[in-house]
Tab-separated table of C-alpha atoms and ligand atoms in Angstrom:
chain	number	residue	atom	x	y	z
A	709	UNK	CA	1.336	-22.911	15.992
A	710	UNK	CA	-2.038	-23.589	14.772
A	711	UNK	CA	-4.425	-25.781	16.012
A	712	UNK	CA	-7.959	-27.002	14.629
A	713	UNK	CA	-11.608	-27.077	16.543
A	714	UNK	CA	-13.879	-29.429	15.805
A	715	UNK	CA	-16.633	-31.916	17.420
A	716	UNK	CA	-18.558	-34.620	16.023
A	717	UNK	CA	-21.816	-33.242	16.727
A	718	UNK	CA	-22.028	-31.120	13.802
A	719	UNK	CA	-22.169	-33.508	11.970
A	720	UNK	CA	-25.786	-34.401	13.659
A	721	UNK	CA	-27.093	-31.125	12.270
A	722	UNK	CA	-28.402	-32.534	9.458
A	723	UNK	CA	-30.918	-31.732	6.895
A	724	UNK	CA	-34.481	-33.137	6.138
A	725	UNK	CA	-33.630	-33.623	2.289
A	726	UNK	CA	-31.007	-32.701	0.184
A	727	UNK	CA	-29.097	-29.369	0.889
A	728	UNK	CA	-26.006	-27.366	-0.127
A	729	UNK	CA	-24.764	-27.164	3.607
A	730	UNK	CA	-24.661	-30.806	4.714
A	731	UNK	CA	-22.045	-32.724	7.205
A	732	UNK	CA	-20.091	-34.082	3.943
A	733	UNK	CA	-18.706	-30.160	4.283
A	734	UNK	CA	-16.828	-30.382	7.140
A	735	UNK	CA	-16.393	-34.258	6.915
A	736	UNK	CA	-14.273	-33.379	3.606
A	737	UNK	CA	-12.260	-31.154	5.457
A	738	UNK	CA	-11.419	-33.212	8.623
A	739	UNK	CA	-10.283	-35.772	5.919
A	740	UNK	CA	-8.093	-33.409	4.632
A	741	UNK	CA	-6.560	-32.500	8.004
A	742	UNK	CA	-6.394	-35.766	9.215
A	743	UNK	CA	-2.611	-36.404	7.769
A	744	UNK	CA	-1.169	-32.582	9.390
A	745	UNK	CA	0.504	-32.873	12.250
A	746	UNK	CA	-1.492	-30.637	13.938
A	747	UNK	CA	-3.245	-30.475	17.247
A	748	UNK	CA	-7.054	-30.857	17.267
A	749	UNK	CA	-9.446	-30.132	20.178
A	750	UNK	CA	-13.036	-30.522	21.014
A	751	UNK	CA	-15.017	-26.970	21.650
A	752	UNK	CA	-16.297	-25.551	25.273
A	753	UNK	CA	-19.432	-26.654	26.316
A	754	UNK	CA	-21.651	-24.577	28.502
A	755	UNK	CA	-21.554	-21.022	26.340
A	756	UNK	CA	-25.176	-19.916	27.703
A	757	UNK	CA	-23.669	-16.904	29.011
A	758	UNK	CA	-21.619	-15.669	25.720
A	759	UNK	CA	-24.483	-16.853	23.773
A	760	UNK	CA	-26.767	-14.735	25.687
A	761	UNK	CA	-24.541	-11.255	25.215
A	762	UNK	CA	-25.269	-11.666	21.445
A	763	UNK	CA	-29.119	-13.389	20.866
A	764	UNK	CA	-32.074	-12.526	22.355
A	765	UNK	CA	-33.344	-14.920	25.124
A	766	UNK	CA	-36.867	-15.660	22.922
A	767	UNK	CA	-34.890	-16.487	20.272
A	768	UNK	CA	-32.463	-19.115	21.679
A	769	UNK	CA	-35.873	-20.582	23.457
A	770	UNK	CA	-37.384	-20.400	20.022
A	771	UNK	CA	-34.678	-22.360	18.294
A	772	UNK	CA	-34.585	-24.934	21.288
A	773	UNK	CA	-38.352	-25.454	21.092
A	774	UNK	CA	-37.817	-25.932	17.625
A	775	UNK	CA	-34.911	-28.488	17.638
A	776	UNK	CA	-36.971	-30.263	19.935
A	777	UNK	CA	-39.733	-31.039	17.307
A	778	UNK	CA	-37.830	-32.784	15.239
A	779	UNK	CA	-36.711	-31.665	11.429
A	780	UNK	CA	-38.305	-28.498	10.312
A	781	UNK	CA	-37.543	-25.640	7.966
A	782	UNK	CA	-37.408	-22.433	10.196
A	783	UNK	CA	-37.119	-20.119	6.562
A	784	UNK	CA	-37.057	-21.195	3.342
A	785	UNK	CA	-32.911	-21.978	3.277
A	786	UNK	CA	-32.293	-22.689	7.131
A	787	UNK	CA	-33.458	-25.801	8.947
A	788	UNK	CA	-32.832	-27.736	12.457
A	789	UNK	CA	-33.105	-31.016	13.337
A	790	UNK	CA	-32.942	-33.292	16.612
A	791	UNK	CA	-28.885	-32.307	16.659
A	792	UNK	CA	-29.018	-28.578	15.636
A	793	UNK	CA	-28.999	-27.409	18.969
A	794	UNK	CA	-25.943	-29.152	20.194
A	795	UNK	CA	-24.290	-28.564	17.171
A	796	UNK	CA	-25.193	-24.818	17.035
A	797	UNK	CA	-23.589	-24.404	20.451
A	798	UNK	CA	-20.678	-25.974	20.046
A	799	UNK	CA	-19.914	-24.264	16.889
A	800	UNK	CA	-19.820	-21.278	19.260
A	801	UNK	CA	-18.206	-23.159	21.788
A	802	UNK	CA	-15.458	-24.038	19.221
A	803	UNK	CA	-14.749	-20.421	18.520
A	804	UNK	CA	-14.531	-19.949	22.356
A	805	UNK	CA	-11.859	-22.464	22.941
A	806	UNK	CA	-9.941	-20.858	20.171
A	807	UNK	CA	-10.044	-17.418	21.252
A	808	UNK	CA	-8.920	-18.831	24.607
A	809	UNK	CA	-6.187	-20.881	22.826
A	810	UNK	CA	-4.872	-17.778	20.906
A	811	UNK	CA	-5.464	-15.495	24.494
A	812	UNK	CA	-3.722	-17.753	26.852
A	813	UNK	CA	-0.528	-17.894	23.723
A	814	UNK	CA	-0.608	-21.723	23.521
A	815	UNK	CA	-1.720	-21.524	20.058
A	816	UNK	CA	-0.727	-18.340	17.729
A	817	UNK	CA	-3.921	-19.222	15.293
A	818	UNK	CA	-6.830	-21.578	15.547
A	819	UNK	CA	-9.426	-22.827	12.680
A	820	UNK	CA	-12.806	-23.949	14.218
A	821	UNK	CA	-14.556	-25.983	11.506
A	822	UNK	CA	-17.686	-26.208	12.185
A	823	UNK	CA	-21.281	-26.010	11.375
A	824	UNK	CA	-24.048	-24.860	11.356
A	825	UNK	CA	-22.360	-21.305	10.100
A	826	UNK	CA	-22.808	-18.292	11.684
A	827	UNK	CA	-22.427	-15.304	9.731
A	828	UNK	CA	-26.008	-14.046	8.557
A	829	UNK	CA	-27.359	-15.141	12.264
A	830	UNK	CA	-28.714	-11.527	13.981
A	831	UNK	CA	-29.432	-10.723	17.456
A	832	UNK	CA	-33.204	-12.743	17.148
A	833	UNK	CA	-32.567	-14.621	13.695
A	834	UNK	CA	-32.966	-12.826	10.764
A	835	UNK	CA	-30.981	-9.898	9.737
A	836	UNK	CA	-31.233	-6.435	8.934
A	837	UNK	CA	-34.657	-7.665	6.903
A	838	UNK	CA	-32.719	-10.268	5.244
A	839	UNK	CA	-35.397	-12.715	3.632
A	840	UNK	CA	-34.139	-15.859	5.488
A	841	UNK	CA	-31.061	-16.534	7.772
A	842	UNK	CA	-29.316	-18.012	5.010
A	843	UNK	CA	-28.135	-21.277	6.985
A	844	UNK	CA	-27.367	-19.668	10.119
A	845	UNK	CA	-28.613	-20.482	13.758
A	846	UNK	CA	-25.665	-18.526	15.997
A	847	UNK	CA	-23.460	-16.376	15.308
A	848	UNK	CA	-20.291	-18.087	15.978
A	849	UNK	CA	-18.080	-15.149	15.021
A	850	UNK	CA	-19.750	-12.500	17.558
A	851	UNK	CA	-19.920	-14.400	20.252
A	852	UNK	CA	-16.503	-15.190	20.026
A	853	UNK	CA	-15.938	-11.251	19.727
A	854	UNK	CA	-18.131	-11.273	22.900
A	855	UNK	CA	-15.869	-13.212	24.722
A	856	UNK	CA	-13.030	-11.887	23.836
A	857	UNK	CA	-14.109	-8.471	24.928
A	858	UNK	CA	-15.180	-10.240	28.366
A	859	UNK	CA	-11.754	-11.866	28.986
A	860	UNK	CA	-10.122	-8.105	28.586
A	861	UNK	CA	-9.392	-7.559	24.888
A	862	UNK	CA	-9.750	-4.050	23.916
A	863	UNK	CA	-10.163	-3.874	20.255
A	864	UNK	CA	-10.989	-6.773	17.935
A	865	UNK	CA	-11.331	-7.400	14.005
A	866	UNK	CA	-13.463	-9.176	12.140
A	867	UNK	CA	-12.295	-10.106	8.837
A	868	UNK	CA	-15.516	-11.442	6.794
A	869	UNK	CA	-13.834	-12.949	3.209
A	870	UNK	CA	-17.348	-14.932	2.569
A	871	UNK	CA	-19.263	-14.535	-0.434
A	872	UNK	CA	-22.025	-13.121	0.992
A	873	UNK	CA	-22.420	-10.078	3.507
A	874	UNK	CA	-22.500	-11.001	6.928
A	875	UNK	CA	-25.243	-8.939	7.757
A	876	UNK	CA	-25.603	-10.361	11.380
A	877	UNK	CA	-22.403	-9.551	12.442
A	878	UNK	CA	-23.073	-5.970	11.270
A	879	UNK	CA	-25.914	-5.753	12.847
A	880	UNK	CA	-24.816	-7.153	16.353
A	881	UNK	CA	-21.400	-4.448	16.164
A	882	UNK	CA	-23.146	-2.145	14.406
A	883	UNK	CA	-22.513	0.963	17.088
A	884	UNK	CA	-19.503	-0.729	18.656
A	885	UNK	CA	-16.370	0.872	18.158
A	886	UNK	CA	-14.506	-2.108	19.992
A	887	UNK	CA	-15.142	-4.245	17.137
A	888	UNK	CA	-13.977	-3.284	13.437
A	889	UNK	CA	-15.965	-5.426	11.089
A	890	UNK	CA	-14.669	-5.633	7.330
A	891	UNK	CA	-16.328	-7.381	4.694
A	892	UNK	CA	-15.672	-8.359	1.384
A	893	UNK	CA	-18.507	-9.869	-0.499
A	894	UNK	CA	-20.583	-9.860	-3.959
A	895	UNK	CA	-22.636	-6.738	-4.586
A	896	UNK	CA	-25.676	-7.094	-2.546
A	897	UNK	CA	-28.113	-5.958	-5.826
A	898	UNK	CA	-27.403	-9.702	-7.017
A	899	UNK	CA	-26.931	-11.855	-4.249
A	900	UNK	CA	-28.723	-12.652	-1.041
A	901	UNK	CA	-28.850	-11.210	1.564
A	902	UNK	CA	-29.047	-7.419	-0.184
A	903	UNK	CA	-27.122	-5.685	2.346
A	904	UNK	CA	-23.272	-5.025	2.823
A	905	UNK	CA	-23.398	-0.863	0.706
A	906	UNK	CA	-20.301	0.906	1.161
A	907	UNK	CA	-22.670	3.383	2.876
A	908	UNK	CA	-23.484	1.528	6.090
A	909	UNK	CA	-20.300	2.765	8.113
A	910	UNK	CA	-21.605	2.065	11.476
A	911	UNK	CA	-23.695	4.623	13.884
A	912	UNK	CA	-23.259	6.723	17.284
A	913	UNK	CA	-19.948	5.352	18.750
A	914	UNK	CA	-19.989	2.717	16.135
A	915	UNK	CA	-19.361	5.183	13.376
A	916	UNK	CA	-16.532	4.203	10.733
A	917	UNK	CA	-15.680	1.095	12.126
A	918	UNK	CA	-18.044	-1.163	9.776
A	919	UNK	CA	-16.149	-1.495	6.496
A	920	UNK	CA	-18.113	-3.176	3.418
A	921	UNK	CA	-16.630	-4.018	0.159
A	922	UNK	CA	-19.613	-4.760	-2.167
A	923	UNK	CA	-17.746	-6.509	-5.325
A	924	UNK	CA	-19.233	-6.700	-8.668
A	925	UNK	CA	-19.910	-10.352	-10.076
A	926	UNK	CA	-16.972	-12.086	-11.997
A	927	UNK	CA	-14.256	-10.151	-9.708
A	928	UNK	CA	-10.706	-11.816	-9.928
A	929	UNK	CA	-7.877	-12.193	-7.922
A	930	UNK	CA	-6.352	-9.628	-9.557
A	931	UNK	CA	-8.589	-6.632	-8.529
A	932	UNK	CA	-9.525	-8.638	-4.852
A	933	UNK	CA	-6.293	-8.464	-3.446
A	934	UNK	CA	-6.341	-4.956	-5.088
A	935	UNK	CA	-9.239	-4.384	-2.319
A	936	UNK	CA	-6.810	-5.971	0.697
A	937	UNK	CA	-4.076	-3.709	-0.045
A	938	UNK	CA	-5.646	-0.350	-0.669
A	939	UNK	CA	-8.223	-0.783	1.961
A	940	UNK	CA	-8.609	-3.849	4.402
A	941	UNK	CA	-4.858	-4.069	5.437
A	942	UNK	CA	-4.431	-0.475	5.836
A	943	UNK	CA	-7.604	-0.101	7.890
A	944	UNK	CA	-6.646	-3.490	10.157
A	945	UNK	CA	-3.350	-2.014	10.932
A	946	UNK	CA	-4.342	1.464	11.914
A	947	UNK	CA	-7.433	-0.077	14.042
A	948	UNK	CA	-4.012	-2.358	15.851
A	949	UNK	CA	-7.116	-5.326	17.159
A	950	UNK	CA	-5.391	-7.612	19.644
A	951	UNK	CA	-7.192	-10.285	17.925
A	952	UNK	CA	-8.532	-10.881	14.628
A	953	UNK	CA	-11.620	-13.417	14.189
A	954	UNK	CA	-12.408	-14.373	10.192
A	955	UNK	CA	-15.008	-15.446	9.011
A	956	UNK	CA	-13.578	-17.625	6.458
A	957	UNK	CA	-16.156	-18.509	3.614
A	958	UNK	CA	-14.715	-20.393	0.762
A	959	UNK	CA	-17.511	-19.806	-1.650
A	960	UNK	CA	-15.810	-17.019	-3.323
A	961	UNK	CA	-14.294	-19.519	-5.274
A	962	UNK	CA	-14.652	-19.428	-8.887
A	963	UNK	CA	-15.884	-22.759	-8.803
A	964	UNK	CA	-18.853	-22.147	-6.204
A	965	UNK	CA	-22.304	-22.953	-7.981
A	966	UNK	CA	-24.084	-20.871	-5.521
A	967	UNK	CA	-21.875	-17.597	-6.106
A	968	UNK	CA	-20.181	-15.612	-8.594
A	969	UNK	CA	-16.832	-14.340	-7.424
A	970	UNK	CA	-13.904	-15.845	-9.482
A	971	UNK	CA	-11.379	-15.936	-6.731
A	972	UNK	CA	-8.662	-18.956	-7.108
A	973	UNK	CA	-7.166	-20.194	-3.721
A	974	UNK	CA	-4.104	-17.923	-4.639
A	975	UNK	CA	-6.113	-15.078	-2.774
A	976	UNK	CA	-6.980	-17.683	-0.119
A	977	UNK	CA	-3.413	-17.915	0.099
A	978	UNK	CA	-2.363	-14.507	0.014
A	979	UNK	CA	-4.654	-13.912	2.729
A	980	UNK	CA	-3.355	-16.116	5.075
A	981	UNK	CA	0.464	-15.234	4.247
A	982	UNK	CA	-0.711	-11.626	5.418
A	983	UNK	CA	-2.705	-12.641	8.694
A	984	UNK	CA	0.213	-15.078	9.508
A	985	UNK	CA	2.898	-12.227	9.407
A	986	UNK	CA	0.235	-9.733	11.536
A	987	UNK	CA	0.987	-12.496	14.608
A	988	UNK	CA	3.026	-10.630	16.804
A	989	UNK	CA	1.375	-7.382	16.146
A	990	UNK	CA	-1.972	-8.915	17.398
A	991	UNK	CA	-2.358	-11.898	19.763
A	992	UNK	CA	-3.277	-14.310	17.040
A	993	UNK	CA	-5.990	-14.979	14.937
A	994	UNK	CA	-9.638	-17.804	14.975
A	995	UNK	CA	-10.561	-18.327	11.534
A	996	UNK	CA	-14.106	-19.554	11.878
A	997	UNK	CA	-15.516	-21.708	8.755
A	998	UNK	CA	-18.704	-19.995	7.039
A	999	UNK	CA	-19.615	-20.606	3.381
A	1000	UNK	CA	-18.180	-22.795	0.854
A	1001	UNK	CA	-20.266	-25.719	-0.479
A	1002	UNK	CA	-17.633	-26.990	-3.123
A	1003	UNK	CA	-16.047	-29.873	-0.855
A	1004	UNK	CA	-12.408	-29.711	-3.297
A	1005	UNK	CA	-12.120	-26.266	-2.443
A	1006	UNK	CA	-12.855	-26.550	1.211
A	1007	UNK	CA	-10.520	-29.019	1.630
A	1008	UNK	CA	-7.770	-27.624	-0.731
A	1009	UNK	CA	-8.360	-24.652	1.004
A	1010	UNK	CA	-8.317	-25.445	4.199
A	1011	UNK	CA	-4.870	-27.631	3.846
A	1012	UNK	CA	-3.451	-24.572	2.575
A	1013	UNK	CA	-4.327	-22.482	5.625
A	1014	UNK	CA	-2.947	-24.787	7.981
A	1015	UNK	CA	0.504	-25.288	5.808
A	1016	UNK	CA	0.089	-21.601	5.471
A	1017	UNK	CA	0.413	-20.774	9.403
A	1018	UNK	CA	2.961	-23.740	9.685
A	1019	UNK	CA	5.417	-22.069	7.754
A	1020	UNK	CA	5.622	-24.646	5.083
A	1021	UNK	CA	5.763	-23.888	1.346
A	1022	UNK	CA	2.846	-24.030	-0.122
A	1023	UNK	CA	1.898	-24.943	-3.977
A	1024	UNK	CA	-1.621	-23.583	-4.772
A	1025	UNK	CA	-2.021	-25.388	-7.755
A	1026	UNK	CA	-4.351	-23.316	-9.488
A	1027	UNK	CA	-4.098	-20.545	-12.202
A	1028	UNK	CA	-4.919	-17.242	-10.677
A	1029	UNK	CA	-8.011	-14.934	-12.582
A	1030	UNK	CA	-7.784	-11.963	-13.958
A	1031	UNK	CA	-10.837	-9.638	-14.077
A	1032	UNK	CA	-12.203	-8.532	-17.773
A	1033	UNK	CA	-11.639	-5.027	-17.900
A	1034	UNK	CA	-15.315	-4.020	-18.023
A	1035	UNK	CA	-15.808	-5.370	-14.664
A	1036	UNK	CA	-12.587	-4.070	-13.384
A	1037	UNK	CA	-14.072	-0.451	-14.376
A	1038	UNK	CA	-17.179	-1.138	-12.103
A	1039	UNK	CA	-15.005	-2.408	-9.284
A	1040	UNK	CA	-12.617	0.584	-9.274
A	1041	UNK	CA	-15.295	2.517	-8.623
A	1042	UNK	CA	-16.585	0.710	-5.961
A	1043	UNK	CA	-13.415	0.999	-4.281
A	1044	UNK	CA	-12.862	5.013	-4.990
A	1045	UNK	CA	-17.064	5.188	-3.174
A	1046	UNK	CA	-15.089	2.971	-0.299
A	1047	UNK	CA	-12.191	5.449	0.473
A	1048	UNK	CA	-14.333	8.141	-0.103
A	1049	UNK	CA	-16.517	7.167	2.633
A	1050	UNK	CA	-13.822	5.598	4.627
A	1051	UNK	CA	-11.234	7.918	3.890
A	1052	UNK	CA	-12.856	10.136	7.182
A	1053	UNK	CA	-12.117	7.504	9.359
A	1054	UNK	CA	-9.072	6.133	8.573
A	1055	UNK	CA	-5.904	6.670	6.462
A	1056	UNK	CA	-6.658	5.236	3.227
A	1057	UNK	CA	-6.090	7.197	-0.546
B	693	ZN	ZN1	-21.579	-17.483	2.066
């Protein structure tokens, strides 16, 4: 069973003027959800703890001071307002309460949709020299990790399938080998935030157990799901998490303004089919809503992942892409650097 996280509050982290990541995002998805017959729960309050293991204690003060003072630009794409800091902890209290749905077994997957995302958000803010912190307050996803390692998981995956590179969660795992992060995203050299090279593997302990995937603008389905089933499924399965966390960014979607991946929701799909049949081998999996600004897609897409995981047959309804063969040739390379790297750590050819 799957079962959806979400609170009302984020939708009183709201911007000073107009802005890509707004409350009509997750609004548009509730909507969607409204006629499943699915269960739907409010997040954990009181996180301080898990939200400490991940951010520094001057930056959480920082951010509170800030919400305080009203509406304010803390970069040049992220702001708070009077509700950010409520919001921003409950999006990390939503993926709490799923990982503790999935742990306990009352729930075999959970989708927190929330806000503000998480994704970019490092230890004190910014990123691995990122320029901003590309939306992000907390990072949902690793704290979630967090707790899951605190409540006696061993091993856990973190699947990142947003358009951009989820540099904070690389940074925060970055010489953890308890927690394999893969990430597929747009080539860094033309899209914020410039990091995510097939070279950054992890260090010390940490080695060979941070996977990046740096696709070349215009990539299809076709040569995507290429990428899952050479690499990211192979490497999943031989890492055998107990729990998988995504990081589910829609804005991979071909029609995503602020991106250029040409991904249809038939790899959204195909994604989901292959999670849904891991459940049994690992404990279940939080999908945890990042990117994805196009409010059809999100809620297409998110009606498909919850008729996905309840077995139903789903019609995707859209054409799937095929990738024109020059970029093809630049993304089969990128893949042979990948398992060339990656091929010393795990069992991929
Ligand atoms: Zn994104």
């Amino acid at each position: 069973m799957i079962g959806v996280i979400y609170d009302e509050a984020f939708l009183e982290h709201k911007p000073p003027r107009h802005h890509v990541e707004n409350p009509s995002r997750v609004l548009s998805i509730i909507k969607a959800l409204s006629q499943e017959d699915i269960p739907m729960e409010r997040p954990v309050e009181n996180i301080d703890e898990w939200l400490f293991r991940v951010h520094d204690p001057s930056y959480v003060r920082w951010i509170d001071t800030t919400c305080e003072g009203g509406y304010a630009f803390i970069d040049a794409d992220t702001y708070v307002s009077p509700g950010t800091c409520r919001a921003a902890r409950l999006a990390v209290g939503a993926v709490v309460k799923g990982v503790d749905k999935v742990l306990s077994g009352e729930w075999n997957a959970a989708y927190a949709v929330v806000r503000p995302p998480g994704h970019h958000a490092g230890r004190v803010g910014r990123a691995l020299m990122a320029p901003t912190q590309g939306f992000c307050i907390f990072n949902n996803v690793a704290v979630g990790a967090v707790y899951a390692l605190g409540r006696g998981v061993d091993r856990v995956a973190i699947l990142d399938v947003d358009v951009h590179h989820g540099n904070g969660t690389q940074e925060i795992f970055y010489s953890d080998p308890r927690v394999l992060y893969v990430s597929l995203h747009q080539d860094p050299v033309t899209i914020y935030p410039g990091t995510g090279y097939v070279e950054e593997v992890g260090e010390g302990a940490g080695e060979g157990f941070n996977v990046n995937i740096p696709l070349p603008p215009l990539t299809g389905d076709d040569v995507y799901q290429e990428a899952l089933d050479r690499i990211v499924w192979p490497i999943i399965k031989e890492f055998k998490p107990q729990l998988i966390l995504v990081s589910l960014g829609f804005d991979a979607h071909e029609l995503e303004t602020i991106a250029n991946l040409r991904l249809s929701l038939n790899t959204y799909a195909e994604i989901f089919r292959k999670l849904r049949d891991l459940v049994g081998v690992v404990k279940g999996v939080v999908f945890v809503l990042e990117g994805g600004y196009n409010f059809e897609v999100l809620s297409r897409g998110s009606k498909l992942l919850i008729d996905v995981f309840s077995g139903k047959d789903v019609d995707v309804g859209e054409v799937a892409t095929d990738t024109d063969p020059r970029v093809r040739s630049r993304a089969n390379s990128v893949m042979r650097d990948v398992i060339r790297v990656h091929r010393q750590y795990w069992h991929i050819e």
